[in-house]
Tab-separated table of C-alpha atoms in Angstrom:
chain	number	residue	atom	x	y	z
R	1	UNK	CA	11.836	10.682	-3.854
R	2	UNK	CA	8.141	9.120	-3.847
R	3	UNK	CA	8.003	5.897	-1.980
R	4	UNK	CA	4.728	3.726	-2.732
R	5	UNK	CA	3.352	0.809	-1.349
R	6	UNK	CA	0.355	-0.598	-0.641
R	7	UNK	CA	-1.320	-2.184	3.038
R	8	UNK	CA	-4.234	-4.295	3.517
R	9	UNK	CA	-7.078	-4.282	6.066
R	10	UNK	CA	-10.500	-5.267	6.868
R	11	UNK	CA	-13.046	-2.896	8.418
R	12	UNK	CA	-13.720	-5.447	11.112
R	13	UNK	CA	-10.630	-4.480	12.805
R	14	UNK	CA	-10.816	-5.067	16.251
R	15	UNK	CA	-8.318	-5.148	19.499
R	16	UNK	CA	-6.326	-7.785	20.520
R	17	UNK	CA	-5.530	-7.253	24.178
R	18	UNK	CA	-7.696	-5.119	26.892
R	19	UNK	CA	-7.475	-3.418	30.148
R	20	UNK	CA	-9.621	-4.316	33.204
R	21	UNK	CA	-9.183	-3.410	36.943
R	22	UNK	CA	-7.163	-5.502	38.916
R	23	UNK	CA	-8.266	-9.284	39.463
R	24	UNK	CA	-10.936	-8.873	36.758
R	25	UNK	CA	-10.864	-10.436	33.327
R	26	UNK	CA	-11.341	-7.586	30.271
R	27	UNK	CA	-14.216	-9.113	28.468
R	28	UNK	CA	-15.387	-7.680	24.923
R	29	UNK	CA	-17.122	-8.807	21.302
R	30	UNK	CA	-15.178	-9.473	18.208
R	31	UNK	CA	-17.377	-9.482	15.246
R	32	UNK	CA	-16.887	-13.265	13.009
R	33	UNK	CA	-16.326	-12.787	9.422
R	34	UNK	CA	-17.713	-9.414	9.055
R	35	UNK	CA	-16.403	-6.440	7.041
R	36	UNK	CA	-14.223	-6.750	4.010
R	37	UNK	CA	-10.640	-6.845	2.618
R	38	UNK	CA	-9.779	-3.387	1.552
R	39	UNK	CA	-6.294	-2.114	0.058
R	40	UNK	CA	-5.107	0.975	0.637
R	41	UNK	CA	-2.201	2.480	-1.584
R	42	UNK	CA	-0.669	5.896	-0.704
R	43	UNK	CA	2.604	7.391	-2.188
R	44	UNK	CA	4.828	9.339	0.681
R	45	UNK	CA	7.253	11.954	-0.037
R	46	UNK	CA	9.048	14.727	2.808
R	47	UNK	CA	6.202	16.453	2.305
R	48	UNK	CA	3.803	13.651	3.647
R	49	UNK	CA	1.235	11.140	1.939
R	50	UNK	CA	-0.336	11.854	-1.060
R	51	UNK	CA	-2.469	10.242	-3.838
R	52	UNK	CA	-4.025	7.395	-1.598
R	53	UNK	CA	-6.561	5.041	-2.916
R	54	UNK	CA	-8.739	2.080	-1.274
R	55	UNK	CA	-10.500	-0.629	-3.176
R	56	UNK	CA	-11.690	-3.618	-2.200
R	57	UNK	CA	-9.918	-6.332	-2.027
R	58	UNK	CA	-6.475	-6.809	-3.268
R	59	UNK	CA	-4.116	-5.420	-6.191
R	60	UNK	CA	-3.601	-7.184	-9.012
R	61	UNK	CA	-1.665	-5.451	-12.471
R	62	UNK	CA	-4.515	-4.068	-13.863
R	63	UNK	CA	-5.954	-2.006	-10.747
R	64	UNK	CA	-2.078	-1.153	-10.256
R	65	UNK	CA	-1.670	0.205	-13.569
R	66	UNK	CA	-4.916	2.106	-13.371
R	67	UNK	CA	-3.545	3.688	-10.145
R	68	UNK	CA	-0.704	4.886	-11.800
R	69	UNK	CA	-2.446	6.426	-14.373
R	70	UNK	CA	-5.059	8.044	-13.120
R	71	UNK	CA	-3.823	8.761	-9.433
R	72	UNK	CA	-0.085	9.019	-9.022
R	73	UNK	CA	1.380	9.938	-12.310
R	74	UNK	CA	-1.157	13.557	-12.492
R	75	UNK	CA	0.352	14.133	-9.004
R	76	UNK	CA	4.143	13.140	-9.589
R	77	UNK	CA	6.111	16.152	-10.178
R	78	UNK	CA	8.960	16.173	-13.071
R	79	UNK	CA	12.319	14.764	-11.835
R	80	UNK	CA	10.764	12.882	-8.975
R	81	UNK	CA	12.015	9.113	-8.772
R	82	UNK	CA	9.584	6.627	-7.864
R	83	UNK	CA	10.656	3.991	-5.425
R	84	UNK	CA	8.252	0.184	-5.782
R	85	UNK	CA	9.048	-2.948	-3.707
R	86	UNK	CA	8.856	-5.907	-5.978
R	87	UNK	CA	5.010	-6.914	-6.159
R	88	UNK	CA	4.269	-8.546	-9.396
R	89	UNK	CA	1.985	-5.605	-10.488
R	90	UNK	CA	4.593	-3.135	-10.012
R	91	UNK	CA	6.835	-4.899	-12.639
R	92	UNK	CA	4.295	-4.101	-15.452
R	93	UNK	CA	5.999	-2.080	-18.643
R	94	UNK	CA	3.308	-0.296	-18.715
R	95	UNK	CA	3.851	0.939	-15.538
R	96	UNK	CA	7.360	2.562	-15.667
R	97	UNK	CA	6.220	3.537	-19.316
R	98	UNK	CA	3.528	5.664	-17.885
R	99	UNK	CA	5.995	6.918	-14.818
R	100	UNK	CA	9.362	7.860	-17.637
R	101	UNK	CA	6.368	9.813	-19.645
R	102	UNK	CA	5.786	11.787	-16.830
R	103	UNK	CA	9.552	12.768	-16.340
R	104	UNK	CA	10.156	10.480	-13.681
R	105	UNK	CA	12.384	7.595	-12.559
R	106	UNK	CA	11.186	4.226	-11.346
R	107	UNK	CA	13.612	2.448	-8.899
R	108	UNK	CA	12.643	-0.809	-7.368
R	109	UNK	CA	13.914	-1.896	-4.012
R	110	UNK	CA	16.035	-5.188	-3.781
R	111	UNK	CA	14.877	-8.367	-2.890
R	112	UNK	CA	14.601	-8.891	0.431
R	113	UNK	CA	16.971	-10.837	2.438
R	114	UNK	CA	17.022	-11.588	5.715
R	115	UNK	CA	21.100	-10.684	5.838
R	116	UNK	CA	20.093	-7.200	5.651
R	117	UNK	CA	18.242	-7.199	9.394
């Protein structure tokens, strides 16, 4: 099983909370609207990640399907079954096209629900 999603950051990350001794207040700089969005997408299987990718900004069907093509299918191996939440982009024919020629399945999670917590 390949499991795939996708997380988004921005290279300003900083920290929330600090230390300081005792009775003094933890002081420190947080940059203001510097750095940029940035997507990464990695598949994970047992054997560990594979196939990331960053781009900037977010995913929309067309990066997606790209990603499929170019990154994950040439490292999917026959037989494997692709697992997808349910992102717009990931419901693409083209995409489980390009995954079935590959000798793959696609699976999609369900829905989310609350109940399931």
């Amino acid at each position: 099983m390949v499991f795939l999603d996708e997380c988004g950051f921005n290279t300003a990350l900083t920290r929330l909370y600090g230390r300081a001794p005792s009775h003094q207040r933890a002081t420190g700089q947080t940059p203001r609207n510097w750095g940029k969005n940035q997507t990464l997408i990695c598949a994970l299987q047992a054997s560990g990640p594979f196939a990331p990718l960053v781009i900037e900004g977010a995913v929309n069907g067309t990066i997606f399907e790209w990603y499929i093509r170019e990154v994950l299918c040439p490292a999917l191996t026959p037989g494997q079954m692709a697992v997808l939440d349910n992102l717009s982009a990931h419901h693409r024919a083209s995409v489980k096209q390009l995954i079935e020629e590959r000798g793959c399945t696609l699976l999609f999670l369900p829905p989310y629900t609350h109940e399931l917590h």
